[in-house]
Coordinates of C-alpha atoms in Angstrom, one line a residue:
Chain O
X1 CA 24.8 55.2 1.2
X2 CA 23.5 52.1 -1.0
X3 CA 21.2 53.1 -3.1
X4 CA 18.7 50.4 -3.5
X5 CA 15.9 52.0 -5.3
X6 CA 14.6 50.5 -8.7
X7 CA 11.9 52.2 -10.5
X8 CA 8.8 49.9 -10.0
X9 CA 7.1 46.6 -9.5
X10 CA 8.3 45.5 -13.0
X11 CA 12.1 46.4 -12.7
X12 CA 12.3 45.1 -9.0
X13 CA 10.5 41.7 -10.4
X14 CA 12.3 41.0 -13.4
X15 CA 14.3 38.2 -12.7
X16 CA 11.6 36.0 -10.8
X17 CA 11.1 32.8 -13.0
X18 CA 9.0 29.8 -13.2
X19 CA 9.4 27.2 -10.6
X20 CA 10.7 29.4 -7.9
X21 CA 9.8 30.0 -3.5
X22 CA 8.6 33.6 -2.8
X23 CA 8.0 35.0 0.7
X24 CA 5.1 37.0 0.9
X25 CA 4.4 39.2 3.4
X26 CA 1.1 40.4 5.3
X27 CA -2.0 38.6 7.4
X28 CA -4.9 38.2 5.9
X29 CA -5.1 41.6 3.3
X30 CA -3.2 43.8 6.3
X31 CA 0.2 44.4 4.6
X32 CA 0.4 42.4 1.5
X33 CA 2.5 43.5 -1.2
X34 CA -0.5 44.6 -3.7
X35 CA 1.6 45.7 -6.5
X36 CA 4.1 43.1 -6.2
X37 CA 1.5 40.8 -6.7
X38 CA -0.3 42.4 -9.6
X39 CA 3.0 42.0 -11.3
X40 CA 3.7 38.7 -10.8
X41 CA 0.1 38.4 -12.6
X42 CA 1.0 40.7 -15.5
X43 CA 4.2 38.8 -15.7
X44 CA 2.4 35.2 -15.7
X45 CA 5.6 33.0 -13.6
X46 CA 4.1 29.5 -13.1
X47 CA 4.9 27.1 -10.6
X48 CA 5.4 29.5 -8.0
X49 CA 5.7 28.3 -4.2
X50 CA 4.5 30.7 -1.6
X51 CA 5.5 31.2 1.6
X52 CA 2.6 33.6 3.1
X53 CA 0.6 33.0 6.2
X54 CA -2.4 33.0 4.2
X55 CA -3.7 32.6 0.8
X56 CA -5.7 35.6 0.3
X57 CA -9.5 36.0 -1.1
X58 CA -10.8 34.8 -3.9
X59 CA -10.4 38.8 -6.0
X60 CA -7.3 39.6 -3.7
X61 CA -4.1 39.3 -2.4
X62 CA -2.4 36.0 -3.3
X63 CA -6.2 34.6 -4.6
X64 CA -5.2 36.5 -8.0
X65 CA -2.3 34.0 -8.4
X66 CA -4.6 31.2 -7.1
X67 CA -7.0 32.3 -10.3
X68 CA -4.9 32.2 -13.1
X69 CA -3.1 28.5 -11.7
X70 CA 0.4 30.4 -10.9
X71 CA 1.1 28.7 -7.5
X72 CA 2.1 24.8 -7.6
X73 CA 2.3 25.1 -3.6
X74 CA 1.1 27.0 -0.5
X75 CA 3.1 26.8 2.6
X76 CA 0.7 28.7 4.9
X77 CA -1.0 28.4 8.4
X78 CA -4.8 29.3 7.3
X79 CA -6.4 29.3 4.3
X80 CA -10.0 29.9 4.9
X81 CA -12.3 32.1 3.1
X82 CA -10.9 31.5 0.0
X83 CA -13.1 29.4 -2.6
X84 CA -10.9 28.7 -5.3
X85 CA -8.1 27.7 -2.5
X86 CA -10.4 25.2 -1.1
X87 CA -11.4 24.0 -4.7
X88 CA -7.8 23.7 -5.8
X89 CA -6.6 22.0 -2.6
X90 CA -9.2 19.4 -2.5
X91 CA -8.9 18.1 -5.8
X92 CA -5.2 17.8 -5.6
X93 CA -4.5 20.5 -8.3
X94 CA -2.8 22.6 -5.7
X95 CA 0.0 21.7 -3.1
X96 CA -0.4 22.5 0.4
X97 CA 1.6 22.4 3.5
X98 CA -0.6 23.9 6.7
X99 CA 2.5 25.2 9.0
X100 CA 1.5 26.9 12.6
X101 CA 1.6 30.6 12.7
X102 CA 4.5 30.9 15.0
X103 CA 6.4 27.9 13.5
X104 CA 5.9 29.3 10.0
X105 CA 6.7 33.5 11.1
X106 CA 9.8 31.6 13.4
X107 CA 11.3 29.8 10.0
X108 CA 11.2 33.0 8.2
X109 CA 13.1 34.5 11.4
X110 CA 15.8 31.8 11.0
X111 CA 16.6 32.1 7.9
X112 CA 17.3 36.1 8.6
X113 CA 19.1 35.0 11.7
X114 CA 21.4 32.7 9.7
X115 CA 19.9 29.3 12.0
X116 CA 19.5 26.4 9.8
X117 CA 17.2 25.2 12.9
X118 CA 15.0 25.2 15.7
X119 CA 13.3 23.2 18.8
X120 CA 9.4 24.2 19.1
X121 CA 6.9 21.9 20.6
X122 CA 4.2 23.7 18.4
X123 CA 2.7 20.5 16.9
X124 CA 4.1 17.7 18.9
X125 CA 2.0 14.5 18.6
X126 CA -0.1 16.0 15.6
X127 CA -0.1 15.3 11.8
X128 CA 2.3 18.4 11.6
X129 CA 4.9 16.0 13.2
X130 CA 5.5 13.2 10.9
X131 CA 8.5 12.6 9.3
X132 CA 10.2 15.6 11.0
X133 CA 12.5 14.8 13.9
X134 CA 11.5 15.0 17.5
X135 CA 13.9 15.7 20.1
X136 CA 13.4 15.4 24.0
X137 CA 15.0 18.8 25.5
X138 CA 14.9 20.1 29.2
X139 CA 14.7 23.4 29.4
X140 CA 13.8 25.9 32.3
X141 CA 13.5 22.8 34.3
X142 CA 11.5 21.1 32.1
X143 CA 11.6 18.2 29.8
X144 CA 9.2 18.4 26.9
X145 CA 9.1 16.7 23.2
X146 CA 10.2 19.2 20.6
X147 CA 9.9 19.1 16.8
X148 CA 13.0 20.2 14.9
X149 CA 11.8 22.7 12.2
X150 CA 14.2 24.4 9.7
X151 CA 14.8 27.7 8.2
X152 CA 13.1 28.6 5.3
X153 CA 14.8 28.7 2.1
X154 CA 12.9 30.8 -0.6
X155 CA 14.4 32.6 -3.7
X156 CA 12.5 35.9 -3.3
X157 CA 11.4 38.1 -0.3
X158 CA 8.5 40.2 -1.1
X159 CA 7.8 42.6 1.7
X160 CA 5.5 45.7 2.0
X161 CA 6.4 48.6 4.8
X162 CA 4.9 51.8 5.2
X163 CA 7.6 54.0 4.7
X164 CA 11.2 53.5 3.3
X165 CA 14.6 55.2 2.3
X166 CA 16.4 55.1 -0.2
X167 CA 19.1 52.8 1.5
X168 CA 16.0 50.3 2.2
X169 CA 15.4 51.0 5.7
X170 CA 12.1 49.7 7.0
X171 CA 9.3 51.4 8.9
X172 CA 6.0 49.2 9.0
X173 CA 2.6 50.8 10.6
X174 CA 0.2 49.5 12.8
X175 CA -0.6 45.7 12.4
X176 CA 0.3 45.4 9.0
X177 CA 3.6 44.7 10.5
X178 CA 3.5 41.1 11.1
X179 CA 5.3 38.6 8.8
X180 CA 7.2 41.8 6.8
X181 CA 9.4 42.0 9.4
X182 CA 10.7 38.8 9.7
X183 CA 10.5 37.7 6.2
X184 CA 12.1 40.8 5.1
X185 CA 15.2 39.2 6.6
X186 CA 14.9 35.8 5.5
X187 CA 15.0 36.7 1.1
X188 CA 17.8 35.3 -0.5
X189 CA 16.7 38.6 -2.3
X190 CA 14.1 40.7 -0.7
X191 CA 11.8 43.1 -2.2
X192 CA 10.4 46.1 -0.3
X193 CA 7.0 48.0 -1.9
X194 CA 6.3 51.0 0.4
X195 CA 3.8 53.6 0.4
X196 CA 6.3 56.9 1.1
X197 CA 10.1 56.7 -0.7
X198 CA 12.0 59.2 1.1
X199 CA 15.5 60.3 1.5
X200 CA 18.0 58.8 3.2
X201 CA 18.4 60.6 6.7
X202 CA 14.5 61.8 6.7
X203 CA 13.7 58.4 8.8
X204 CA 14.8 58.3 12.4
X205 CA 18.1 55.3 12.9
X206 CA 15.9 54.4 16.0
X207 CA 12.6 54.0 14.5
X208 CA 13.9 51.3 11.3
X209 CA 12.4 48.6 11.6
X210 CA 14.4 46.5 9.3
X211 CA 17.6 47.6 8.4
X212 CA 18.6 48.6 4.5
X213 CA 21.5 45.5 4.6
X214 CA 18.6 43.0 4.3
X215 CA 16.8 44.7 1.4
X216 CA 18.5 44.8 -2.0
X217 CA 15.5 46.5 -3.8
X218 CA 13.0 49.2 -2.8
X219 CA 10.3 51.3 -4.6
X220 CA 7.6 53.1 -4.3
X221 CA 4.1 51.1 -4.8
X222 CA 1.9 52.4 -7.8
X223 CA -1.1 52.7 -5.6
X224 CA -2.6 50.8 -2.8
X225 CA -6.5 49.8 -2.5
X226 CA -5.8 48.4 1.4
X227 CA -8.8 46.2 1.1
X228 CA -10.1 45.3 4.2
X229 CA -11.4 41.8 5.2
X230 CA -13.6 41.7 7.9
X231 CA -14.9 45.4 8.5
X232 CA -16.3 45.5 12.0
X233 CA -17.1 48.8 13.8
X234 CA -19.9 49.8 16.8
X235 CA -22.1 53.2 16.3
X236 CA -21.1 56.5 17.8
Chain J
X1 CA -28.9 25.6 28.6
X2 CA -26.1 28.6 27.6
X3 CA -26.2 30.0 24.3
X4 CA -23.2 31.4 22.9
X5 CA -22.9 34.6 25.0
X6 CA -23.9 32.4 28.2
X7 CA -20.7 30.1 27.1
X8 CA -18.4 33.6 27.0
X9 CA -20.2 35.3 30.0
X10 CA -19.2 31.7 31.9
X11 CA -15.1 31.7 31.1
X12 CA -15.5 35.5 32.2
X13 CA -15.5 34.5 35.4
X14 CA -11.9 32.5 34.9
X15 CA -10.0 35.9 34.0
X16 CA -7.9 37.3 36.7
X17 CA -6.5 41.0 37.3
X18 CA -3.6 41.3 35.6
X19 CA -3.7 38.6 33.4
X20 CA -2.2 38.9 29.5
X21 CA -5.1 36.2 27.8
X22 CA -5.5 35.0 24.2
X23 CA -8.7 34.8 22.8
X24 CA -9.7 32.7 19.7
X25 CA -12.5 33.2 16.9
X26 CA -15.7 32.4 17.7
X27 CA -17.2 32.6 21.3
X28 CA -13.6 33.0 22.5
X29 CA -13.9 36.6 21.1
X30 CA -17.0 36.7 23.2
X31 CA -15.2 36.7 26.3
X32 CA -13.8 40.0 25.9
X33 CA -17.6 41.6 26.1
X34 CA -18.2 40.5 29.8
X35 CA -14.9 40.9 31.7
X36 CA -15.9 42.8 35.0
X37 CA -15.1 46.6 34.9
X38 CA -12.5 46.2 37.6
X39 CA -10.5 43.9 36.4
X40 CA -7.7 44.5 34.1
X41 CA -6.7 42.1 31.6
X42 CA -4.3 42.5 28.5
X43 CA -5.8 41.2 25.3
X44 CA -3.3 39.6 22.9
X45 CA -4.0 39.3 19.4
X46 CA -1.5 36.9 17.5
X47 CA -1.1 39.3 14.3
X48 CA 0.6 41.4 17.0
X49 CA -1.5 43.5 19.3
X50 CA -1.1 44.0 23.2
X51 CA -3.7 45.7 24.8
X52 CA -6.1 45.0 21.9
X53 CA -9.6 47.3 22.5
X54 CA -13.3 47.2 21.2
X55 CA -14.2 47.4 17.3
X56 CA -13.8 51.1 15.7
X57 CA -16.4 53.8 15.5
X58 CA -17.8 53.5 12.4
X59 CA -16.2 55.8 9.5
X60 CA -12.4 55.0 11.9
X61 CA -11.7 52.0 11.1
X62 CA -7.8 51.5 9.4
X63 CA -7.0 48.7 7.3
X64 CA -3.9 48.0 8.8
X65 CA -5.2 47.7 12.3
X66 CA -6.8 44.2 12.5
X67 CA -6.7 41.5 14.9
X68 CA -6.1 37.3 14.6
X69 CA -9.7 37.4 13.0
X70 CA -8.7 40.0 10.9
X71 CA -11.3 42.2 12.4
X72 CA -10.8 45.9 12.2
X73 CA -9.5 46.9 15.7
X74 CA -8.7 49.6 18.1
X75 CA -5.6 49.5 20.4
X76 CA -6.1 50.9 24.2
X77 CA -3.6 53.3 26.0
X78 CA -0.7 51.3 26.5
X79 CA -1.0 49.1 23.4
X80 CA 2.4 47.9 21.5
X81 CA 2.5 46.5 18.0
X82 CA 5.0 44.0 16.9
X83 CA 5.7 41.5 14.2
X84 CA 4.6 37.6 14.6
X85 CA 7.7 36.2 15.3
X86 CA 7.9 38.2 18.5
X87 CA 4.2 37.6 18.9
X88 CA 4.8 33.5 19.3
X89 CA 8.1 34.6 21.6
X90 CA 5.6 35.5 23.9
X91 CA 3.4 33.0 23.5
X92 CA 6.1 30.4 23.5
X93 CA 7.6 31.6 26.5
X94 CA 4.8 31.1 28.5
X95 CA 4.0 35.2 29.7
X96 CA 0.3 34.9 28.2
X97 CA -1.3 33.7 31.1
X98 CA -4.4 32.4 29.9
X99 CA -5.4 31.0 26.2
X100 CA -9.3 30.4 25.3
X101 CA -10.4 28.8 22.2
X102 CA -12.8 27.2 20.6
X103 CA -12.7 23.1 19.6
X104 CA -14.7 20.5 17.7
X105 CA -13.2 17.6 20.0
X106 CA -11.7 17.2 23.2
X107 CA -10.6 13.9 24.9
X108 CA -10.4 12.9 28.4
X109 CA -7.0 13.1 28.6
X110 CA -7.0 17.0 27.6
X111 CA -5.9 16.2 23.5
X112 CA -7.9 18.5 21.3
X113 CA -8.9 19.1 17.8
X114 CA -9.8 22.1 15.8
X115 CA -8.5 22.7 12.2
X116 CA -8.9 19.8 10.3
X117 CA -12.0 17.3 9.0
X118 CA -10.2 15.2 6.1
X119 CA -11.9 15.1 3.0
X120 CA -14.2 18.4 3.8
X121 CA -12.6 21.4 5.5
X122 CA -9.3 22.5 5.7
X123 CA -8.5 26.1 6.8
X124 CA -5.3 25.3 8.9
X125 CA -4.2 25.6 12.1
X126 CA -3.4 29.3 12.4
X127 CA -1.7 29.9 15.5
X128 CA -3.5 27.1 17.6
X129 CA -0.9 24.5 17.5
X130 CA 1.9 27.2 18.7
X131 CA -0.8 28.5 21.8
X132 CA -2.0 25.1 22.6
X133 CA 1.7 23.1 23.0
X134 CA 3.4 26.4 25.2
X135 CA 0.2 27.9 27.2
X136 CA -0.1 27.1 31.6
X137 CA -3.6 27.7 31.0
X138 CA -6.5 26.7 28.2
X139 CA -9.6 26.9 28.5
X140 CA -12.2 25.6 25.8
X141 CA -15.6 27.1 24.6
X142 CA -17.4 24.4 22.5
X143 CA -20.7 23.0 22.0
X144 CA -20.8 19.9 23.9
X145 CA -23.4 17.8 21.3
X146 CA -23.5 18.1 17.4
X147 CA -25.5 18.6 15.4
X148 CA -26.3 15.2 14.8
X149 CA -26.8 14.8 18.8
X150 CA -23.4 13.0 19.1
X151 CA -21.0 14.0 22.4
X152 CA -17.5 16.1 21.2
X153 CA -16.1 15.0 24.9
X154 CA -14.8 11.8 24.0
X155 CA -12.5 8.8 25.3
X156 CA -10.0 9.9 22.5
X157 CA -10.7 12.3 19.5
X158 CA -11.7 10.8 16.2
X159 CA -10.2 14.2 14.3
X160 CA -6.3 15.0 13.3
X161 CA -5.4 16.6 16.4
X162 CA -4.2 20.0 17.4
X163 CA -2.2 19.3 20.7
X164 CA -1.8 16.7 23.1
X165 CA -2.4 16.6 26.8
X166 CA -3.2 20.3 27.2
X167 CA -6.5 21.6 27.3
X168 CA -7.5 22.2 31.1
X169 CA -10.7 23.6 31.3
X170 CA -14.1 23.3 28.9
X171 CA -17.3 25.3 29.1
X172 CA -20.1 24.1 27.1
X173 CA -23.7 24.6 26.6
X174 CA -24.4 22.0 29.8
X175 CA -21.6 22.4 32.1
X176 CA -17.9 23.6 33.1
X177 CA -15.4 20.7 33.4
X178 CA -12.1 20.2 34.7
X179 CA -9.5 17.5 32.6
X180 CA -8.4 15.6 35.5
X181 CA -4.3 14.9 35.2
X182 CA -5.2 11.1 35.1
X183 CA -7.6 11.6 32.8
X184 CA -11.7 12.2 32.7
X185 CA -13.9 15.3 32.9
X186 CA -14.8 16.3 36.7
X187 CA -18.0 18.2 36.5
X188 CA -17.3 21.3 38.4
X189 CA -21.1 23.1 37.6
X190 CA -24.1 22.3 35.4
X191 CA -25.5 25.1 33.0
X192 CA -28.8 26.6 34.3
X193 CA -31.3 24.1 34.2
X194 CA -29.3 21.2 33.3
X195 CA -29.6 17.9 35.1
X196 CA -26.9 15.7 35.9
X197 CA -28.5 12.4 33.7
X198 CA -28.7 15.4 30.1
X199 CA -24.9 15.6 30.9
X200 CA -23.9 12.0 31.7
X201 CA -26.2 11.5 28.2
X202 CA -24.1 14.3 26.4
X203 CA -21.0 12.8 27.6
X204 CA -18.9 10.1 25.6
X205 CA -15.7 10.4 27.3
X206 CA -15.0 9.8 31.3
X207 CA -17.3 12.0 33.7
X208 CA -16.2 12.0 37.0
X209 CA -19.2 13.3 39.4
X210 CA -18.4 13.9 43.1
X211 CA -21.2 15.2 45.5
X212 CA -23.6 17.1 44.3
X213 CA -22.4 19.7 41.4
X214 CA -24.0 22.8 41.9
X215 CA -25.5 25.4 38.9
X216 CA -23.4 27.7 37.7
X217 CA -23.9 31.3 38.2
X218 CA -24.1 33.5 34.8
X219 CA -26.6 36.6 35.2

């Protein structure tokens, strides 16, 4: 066995410096790497660009970097509900590029595939098209414009799962799921935070998620507040 | 003239047994309220949920467990969770059957637009662009007039677009239309009420009327 537990947020952080691209997991508040992201704030690394399919809230999530001016660029597919996004955006303090959901979650997959590139016709004949290449493809008998999209390239993978071993096998819960998994493979380094650290051989092989070979540090988060966005419910 | 639920209650009626359908924010979300109790329908949620159920009972609800609206959520029997990559695999690969959503323009030649008005909102696209360019079947819930009184079915759409070519289907407050493949909106029903000259008034794009076009039917 590997062992690829560090202590905490602040010893599995320490070499992210100014000017560099972080992945950041979750959608919305549902899996985002809350103690990750409080130490990025304690440690105060400008310049930052973030991939994370969306920019949090104002209080929460990625809006804390969005508050104290960390983030140069967003590469995200929505950004609503978030104040000092819009404010930032609109006045040209902050760098945006608005991705679709599955083209965004599908060049995090690349990268962790290893495939500098892809055909999707997500976007064809929008704004999301220009300057990228365009390719005419048949496929399954049909011919259809495609835009070529690439792989992302980011520095840092910063991922939170539910549970974890100490090799830094993955188990995610529920819906909070969602872009860990992919970008956990797609880190020149990834990260994993995780709510249970536990032995290696407690975790079923067939129930990992994502592999320990694409995580190179794991730890246990500090505590986690799960804040949730939009509470709906119906009465008993 | 339908209000919002009358809009959802409408595109009900378009779901089929067995179908795996998308629904958007908005009145999209509505749909899910009036599908007919025999009819079985897989809801996908793009955060990755099949088989997507009602809101929790209060005091139940899980912070992990949301949907595209990021909603808290309950799953159904049945119900698999997966990451988004695999989530726009299946959206991509054309096994969601049906896709509803709502716009703020659509054109006669089936482009719309929903994510963007330069110089005053930006939220993004989310994973409209991805459903829109792969889906066999959308179906759009709009208002049809602004609030300003202007017509959103137009010639050609005045906002950055979302896709091209795809929409099928639009239900609005006055009527259901078809996108004809050469282009227009064929007036399949009017909304209760409605009379053929508040539509053609409503109406900035193509309207193609054959016959008479009878009322819909929402109880």
């Amino acid at each position: 066995m590997i062992n690829r537990v560090v202590k905490n947020a602040e010893e599995a952080l320490k070499d992210i410096k100014d000017g560099m691209t972080l992945m950041v997991g979750g959608f919305g508040l549902c899996g985002i790497p809350e103690n990750s992201i409080a130490q990025l704030v304690k440690m105060g690394v400008k310049n930052l660009t973030c991939i994370s399919n969306n920019a949090g809230v104002d209080d929460f999530g990625l809006g804390l970097l969005l508050q104290t001016k960390q983030i140069k660029k967003m590469i995200s597919s929505y950004v609503g509900e978030n104040d000092e996004f819009e404010r930032q955006m609109l006045s040209g303090e902050l760098e945006v590029e608005l991705v679709p959901q599955g083209t965004l979650a599908t060049r995090c997959m690349m990268a962790g595939y290893g495939i500098p590139f892809f055909p999707t016709p997500a976007g064809v004949g929008t704004e999301v098209a220009i300057g990228k290449e365009v390719r005419s493809i048949t496929f399954r008998g049909e011919t259809k414009d495609y835009l070529m999209e690439k792989a992302f390239e980011s520095d840092f993978a910063i991922v939170k799962a539910w549970k974890g071993d100490k090799a830094g096998n993955l188990i995610y819960r529920s819906t909070a799921r969602n872009f860990n998994q992919p970008m956990a493979m797609a880190g020149k380094i990834t990260i994993a935070e995780v709510e249970e650290l536990v032995e290696v051989g407690e975790l079923n092989p067939d129930h990992i998620h994502t592999p320990g070979i694409f995580v190179n540090r794991i730890f246990k988060g500090e505590k986690y507040e799960k804040r949730i966005e939009q509470r709906t419910v119906r009465k008993k | 003239m339908l209000d919002k639920n009358g809009i959802a209650k409408r595109i009900a009626q378009e779901v089929r047994d067995g179908m795996f359908v998308n629904l958007g924010i908005g009145i999209p979300t509505l749909v899910a309220n009036f599908i007919p109790s025999g009819i079985n329908v897989e809801l996908q949620s793009e955060n990755g949920i099949l088989g997507m159920g009602p809101f929790p009972f209060e005091g139940e609800e899980d912070a992990d467990l949301i949907n595209a609206g990021k909603q808290t959520i309950t799953l159904l029997k049945g119900a698999s969770i997966f990451d988004s990559a695999t989530s726009f695999g299946m959206i991509r690969s054309q096994r969601v059957d049906l896709t509803i959503l709502g716009a703020m323009e659509v054109s006669e030649n089936g482009d719309i637009a929903n994510w963007k008005i330069p110089g005053k909102m930006v939220k993004g696209m989310g994973g409209a662009m991805d459903l829109v360019a792969s889906a066999k079947n959308i179906i759009v819930a709009m208002q049809q007039v602004n609030k300003a009184g202007q017509s959103k079915l137009l010639p050609k759409c005045d906002l950055p677009l979302t896709g091209v070519n795809c929409v099928k289907k639009v239900v609005t407050e006055l009527g259901v239309y078809e996108i004809l493949p050469t282009g227009g909106f064929k007036l399949l029903e009017r909304a209760p009420g409605i009379s053929i000259e508040q539509i053609k008034n409503a109406t900035a794009g193509k309207l193609v009327i054959e016959g008479d076009v009878a009322e819909m039917r929402v109880d």
